Short mmCIF file of C-alpha atoms in Angstrom, two decimals:
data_model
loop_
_atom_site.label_atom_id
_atom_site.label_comp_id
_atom_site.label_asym_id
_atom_site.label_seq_id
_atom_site.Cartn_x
_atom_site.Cartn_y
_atom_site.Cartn_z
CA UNK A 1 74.12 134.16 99.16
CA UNK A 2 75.67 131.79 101.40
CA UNK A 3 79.11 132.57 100.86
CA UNK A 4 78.17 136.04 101.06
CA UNK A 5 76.87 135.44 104.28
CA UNK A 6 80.01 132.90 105.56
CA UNK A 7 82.40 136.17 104.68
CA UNK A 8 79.87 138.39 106.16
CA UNK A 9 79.47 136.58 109.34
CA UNK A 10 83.26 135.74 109.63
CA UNK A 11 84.54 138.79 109.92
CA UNK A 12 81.64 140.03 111.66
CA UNK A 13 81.95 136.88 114.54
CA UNK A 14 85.69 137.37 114.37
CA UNK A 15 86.24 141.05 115.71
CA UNK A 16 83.33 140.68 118.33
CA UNK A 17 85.31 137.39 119.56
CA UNK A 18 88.69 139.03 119.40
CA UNK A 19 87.93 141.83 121.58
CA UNK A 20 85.77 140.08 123.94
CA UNK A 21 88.96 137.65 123.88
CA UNK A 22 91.13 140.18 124.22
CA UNK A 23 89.10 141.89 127.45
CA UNK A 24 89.09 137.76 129.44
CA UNK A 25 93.04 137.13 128.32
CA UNK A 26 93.96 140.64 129.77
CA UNK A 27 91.90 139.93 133.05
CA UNK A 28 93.29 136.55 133.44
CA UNK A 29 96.97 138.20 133.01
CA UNK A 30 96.21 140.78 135.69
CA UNK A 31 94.85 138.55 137.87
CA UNK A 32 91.07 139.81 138.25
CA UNK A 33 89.54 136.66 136.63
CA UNK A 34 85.93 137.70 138.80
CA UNK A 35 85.32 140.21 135.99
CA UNK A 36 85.13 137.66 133.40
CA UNK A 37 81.43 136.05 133.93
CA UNK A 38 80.79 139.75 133.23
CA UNK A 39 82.10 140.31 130.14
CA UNK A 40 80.57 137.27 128.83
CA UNK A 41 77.05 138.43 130.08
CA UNK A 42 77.34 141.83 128.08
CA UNK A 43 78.43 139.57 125.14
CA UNK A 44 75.34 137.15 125.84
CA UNK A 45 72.78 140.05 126.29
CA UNK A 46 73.97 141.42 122.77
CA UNK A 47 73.45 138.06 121.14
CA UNK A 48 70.15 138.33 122.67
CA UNK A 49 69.34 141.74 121.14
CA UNK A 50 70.78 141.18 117.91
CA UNK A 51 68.31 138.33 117.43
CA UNK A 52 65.70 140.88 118.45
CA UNK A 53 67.15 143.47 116.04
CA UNK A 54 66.64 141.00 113.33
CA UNK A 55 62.97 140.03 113.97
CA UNK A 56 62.55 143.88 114.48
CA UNK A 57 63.81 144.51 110.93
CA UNK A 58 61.69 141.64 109.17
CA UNK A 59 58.38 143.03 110.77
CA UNK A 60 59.47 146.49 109.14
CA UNK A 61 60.52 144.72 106.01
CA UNK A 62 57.40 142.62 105.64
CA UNK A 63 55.40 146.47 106.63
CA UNK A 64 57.37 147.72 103.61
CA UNK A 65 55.94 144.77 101.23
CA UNK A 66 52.89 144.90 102.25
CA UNK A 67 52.49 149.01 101.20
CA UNK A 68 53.83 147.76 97.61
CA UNK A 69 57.10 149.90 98.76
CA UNK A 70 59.94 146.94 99.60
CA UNK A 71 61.47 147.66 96.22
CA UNK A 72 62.38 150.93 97.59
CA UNK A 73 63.43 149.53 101.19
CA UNK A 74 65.54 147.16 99.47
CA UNK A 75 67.37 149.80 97.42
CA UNK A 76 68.03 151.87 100.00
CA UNK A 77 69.58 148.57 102.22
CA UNK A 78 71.98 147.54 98.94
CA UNK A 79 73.39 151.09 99.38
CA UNK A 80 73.65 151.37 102.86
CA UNK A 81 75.39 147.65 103.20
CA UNK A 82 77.47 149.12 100.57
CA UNK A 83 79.17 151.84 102.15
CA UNK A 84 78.99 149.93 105.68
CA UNK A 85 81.22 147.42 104.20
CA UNK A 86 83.35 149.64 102.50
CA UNK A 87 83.24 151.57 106.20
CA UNK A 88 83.90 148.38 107.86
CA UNK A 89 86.96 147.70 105.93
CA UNK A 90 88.59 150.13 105.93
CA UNK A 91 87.96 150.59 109.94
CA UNK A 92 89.54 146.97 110.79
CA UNK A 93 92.70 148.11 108.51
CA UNK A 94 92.87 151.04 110.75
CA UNK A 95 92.77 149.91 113.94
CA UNK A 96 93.79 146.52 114.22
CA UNK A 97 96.74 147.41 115.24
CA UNK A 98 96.38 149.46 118.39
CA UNK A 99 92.73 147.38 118.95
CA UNK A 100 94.74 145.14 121.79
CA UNK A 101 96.12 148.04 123.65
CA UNK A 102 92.90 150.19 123.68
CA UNK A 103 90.67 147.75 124.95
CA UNK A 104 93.35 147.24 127.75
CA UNK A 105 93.47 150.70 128.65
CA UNK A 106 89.58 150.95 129.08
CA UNK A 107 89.49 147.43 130.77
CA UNK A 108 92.15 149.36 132.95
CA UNK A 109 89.43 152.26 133.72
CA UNK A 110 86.85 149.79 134.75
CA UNK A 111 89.34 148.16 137.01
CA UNK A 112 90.50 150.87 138.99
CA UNK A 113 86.68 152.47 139.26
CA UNK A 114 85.18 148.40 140.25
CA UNK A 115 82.54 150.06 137.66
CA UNK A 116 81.12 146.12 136.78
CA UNK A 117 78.71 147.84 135.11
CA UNK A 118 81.16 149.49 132.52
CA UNK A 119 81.96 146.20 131.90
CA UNK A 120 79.20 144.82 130.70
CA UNK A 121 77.73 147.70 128.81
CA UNK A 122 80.96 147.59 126.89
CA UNK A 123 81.39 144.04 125.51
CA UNK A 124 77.38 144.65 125.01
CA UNK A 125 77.95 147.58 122.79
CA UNK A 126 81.00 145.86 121.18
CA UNK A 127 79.21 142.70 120.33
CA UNK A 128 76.00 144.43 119.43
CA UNK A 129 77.62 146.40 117.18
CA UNK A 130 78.50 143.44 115.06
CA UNK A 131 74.99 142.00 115.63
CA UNK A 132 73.27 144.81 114.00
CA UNK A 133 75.65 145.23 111.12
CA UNK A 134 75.42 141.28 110.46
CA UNK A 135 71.77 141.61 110.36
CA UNK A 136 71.70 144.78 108.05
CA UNK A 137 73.94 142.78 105.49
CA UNK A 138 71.87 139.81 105.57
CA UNK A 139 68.78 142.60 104.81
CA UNK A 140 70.80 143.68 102.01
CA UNK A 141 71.96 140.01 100.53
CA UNK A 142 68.91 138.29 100.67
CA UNK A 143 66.78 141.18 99.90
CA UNK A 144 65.15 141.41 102.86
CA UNK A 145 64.46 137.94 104.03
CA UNK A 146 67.33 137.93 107.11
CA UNK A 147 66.38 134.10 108.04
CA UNK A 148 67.00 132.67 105.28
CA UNK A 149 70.53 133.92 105.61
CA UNK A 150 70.51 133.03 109.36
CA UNK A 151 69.41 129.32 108.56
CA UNK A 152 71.86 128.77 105.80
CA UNK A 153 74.81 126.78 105.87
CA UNK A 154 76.80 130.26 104.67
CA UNK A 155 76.12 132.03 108.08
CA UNK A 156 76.75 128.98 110.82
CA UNK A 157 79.81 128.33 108.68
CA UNK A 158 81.17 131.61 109.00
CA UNK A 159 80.50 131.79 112.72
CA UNK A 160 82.35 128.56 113.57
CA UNK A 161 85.70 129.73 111.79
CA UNK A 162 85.70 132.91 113.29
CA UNK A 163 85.37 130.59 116.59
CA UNK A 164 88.34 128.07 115.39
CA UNK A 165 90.40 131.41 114.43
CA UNK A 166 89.77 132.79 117.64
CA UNK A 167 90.74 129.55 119.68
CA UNK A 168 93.72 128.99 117.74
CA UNK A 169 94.64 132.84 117.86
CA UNK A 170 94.58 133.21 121.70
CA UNK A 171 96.54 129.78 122.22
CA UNK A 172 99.28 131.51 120.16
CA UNK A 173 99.57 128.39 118.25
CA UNK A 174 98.15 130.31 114.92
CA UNK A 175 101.02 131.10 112.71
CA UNK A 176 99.37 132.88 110.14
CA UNK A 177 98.67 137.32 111.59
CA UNK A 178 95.23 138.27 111.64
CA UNK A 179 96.36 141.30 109.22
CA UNK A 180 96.44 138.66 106.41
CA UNK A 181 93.18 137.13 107.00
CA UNK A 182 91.85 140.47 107.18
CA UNK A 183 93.17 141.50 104.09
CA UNK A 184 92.25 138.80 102.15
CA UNK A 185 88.62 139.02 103.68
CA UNK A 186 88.46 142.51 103.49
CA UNK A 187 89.38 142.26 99.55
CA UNK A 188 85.95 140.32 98.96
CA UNK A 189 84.17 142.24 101.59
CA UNK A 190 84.80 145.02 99.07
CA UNK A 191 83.87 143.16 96.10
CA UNK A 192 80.72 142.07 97.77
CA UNK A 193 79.90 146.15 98.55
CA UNK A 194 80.71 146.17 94.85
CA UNK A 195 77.93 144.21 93.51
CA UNK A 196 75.44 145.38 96.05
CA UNK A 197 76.00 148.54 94.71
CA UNK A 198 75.34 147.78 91.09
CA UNK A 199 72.79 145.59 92.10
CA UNK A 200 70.79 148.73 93.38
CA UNK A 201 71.25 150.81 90.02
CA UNK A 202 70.00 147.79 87.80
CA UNK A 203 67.17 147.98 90.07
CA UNK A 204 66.73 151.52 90.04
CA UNK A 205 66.90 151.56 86.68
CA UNK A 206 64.15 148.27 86.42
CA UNK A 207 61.71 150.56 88.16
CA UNK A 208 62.86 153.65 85.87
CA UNK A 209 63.50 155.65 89.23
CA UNK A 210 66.76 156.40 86.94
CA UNK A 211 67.27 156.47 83.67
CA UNK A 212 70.10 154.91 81.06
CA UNK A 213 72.32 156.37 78.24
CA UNK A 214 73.15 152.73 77.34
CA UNK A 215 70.73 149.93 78.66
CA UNK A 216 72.97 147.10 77.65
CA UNK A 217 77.00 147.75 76.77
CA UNK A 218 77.62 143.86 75.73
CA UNK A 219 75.51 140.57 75.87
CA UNK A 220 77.21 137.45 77.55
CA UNK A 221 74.44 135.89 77.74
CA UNK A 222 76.04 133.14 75.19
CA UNK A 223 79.05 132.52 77.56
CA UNK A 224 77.29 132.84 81.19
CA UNK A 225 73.56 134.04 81.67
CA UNK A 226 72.97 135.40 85.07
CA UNK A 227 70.02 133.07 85.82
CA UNK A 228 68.68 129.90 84.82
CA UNK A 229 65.61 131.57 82.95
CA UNK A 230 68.03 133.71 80.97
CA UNK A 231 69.96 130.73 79.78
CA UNK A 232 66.56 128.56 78.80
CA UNK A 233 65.48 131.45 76.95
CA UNK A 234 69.02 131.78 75.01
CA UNK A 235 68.30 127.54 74.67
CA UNK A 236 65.14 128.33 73.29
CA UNK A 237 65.88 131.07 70.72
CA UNK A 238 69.05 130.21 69.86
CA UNK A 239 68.69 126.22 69.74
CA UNK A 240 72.30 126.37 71.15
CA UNK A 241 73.14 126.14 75.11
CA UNK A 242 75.59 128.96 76.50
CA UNK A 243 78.67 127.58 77.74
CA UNK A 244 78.26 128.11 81.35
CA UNK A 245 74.94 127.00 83.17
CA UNK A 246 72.47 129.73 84.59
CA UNK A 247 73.56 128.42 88.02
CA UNK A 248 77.20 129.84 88.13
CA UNK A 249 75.71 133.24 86.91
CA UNK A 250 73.40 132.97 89.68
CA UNK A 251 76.14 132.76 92.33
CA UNK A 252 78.26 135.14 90.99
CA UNK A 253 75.35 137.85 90.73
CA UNK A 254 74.95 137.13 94.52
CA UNK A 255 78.45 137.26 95.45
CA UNK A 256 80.03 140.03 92.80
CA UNK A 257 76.94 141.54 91.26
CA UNK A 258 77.53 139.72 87.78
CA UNK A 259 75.61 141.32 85.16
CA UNK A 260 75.08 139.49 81.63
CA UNK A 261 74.10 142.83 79.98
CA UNK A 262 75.00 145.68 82.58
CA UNK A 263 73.95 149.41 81.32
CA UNK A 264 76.79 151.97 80.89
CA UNK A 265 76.06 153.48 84.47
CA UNK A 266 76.40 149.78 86.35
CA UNK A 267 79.49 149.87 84.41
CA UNK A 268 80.60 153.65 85.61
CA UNK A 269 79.34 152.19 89.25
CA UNK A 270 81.25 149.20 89.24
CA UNK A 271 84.85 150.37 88.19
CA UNK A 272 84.13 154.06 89.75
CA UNK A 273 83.98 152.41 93.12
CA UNK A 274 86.77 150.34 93.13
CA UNK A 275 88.49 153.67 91.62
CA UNK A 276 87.68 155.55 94.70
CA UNK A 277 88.78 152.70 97.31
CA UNK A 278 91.90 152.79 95.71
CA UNK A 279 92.45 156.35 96.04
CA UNK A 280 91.18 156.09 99.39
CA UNK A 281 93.79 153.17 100.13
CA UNK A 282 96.45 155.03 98.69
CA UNK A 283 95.64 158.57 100.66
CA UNK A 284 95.28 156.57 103.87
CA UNK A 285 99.23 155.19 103.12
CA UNK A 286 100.60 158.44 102.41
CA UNK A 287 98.72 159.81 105.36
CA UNK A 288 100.64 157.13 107.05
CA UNK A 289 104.00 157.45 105.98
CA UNK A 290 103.82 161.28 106.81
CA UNK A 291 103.02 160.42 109.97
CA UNK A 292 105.96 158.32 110.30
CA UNK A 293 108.16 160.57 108.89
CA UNK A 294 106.67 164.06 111.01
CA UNK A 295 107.84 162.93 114.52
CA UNK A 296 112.05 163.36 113.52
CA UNK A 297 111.05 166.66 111.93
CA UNK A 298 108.97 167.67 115.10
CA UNK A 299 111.91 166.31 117.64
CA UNK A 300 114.29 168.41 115.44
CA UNK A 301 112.00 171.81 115.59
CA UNK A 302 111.96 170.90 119.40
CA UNK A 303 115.49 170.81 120.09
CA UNK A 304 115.87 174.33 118.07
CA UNK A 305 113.35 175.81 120.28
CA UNK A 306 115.30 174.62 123.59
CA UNK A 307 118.52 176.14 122.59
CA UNK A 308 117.12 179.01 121.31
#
């Protein structure tokens, strides 16, 4: 959980502190510094309601439990988060790029207008953006309990590198591009959506709200049970130890969705997904390259139509 939450909370922490860092540096270089304070307050008053967004969810959460319906809740977060961080991904790849240059042109709006209060509603939507998604994944992680995830190690970690990255980004001393850190991220951001998908169809299927052609395709339970129970129990009927401890099935359940004994449809799940963000990835590049090859073509049609 705690890495989860570091990588979560990283990239999360990271884009709200690049834009806001974007919107100060560009005031600074135009020489309208006043607008900074702000900025900062919109980013401040999203912190703010974040937090409240997360006590918010827990009293709904701990509504859900009570009614004997979490199970459900909790299904229906590990699916969400899923396709949010899939979402997510795929966003940043997209507009990273031009990010710099579109904040500046709406900082330039705001500018022109004096509209202060522009301002700060935007870096408050921007930042609270990334609250409530931060919170939703922590829902989906910990299964509902969002301050456990906010007290761990995983999530203050996460915050203070996106801070270092940000620092060392802006003083143009950082020599490694942001497009590598958010591809290497965004490769076990997907992973993570990965699990938390097949983590929702093994508990579908625990709850028989689905059903299963093949309950368990293999049994690696010898080499690396997925909890410490499982690998006493192998101990006890077996009277031989697995080779890996219950512990490192533990953390990889939590971080990749391990499964000792998935059914055939976490299987499908599983490699359908990654299936479909490859063709996704690969769409998206010849969407691009078309692009880059259409404006030639289109100057070419143009220059037939003027001397015609």
């Amino acid at each position: 959980m705690e890495v989860q939450a570091l990588l979560i909370t990283f990239r999360e922490a990271l884009e709200a502190l690049l834009i806001v860092g974007i919107i100060t540096s560009y005031l600074k270089r135009v020489d309208h510094r006043e607008y900074t304070k702000y900025v900062w307050l919109g980013a401040a008053l999203a912190v703010a309601a974040s937090v409240g967004v997360a006590m918010l969810f827990q009293i709904v959460f701990t509504g859900f439990a009570a009614m004997g319906s979490e199970i459900y809740l909790k299904i229906g977060i590990m699916v969400v988060s899923a396709l949010l961080l899939t979402q997510m991904v795929f966003w940043m790849a997209e507009h990273s790029r031009d990010m710099k240059k579109s904040v500046e042109g709406k900082m330039d709006q705001f500018i022109t207008a004096g509209n202060v209060a522009g301002m700060v509603i935007h870096s408050f939507l921007v930042v609270l953006r990334e609250g409530v998604e931060t919170v939703f994944f922590f829902a989906a992680i910990t299964h509902g309990n969002i301050g456990a995830a906010i007290q761990g190690w995983g999530a203050a970690t996460g915050i203070a590198i996106a801070a270092l990255v940000s620092y060392f980004f802006f003083k143009g001393t950082m020599r490694i591009p942001l497009k590598t850190f958010f591809k290497v991220t965004g490769a076990f951001i997907v992973l993570i959506a990965a699990g938390l998908l097949v983590q929702a169809i093994s508990m579908m299927q625990d709850i028989n709200l689905i059903g299963s052609v093949m309950p368990h395709v293999y049994d690696l339970t010898w080499l690396l049970p997925e909890h410490p129970i499982d690998y006493e129990h192998y101990v006890r009927d077996h009277g031989v130890a697995p080779v890996f401890s219950g512990e490192v099935g533990v953390f990889l359940k939590a971080l990749f969705g391990y499964s000792s004994m998935p059914s055939l449809e976490e299987m499908i799940a599983y490699i359908g997904y990654f299936v479909v963000v490859y063709l996704l990835v690969t769409s998206r590049r010849g969407q691009k390259n078309a692009a880059v090859e259409k404006p030639p073509a289109a100057a070419l049609d143009e220059n037939k139509k003027r001397v015609m």
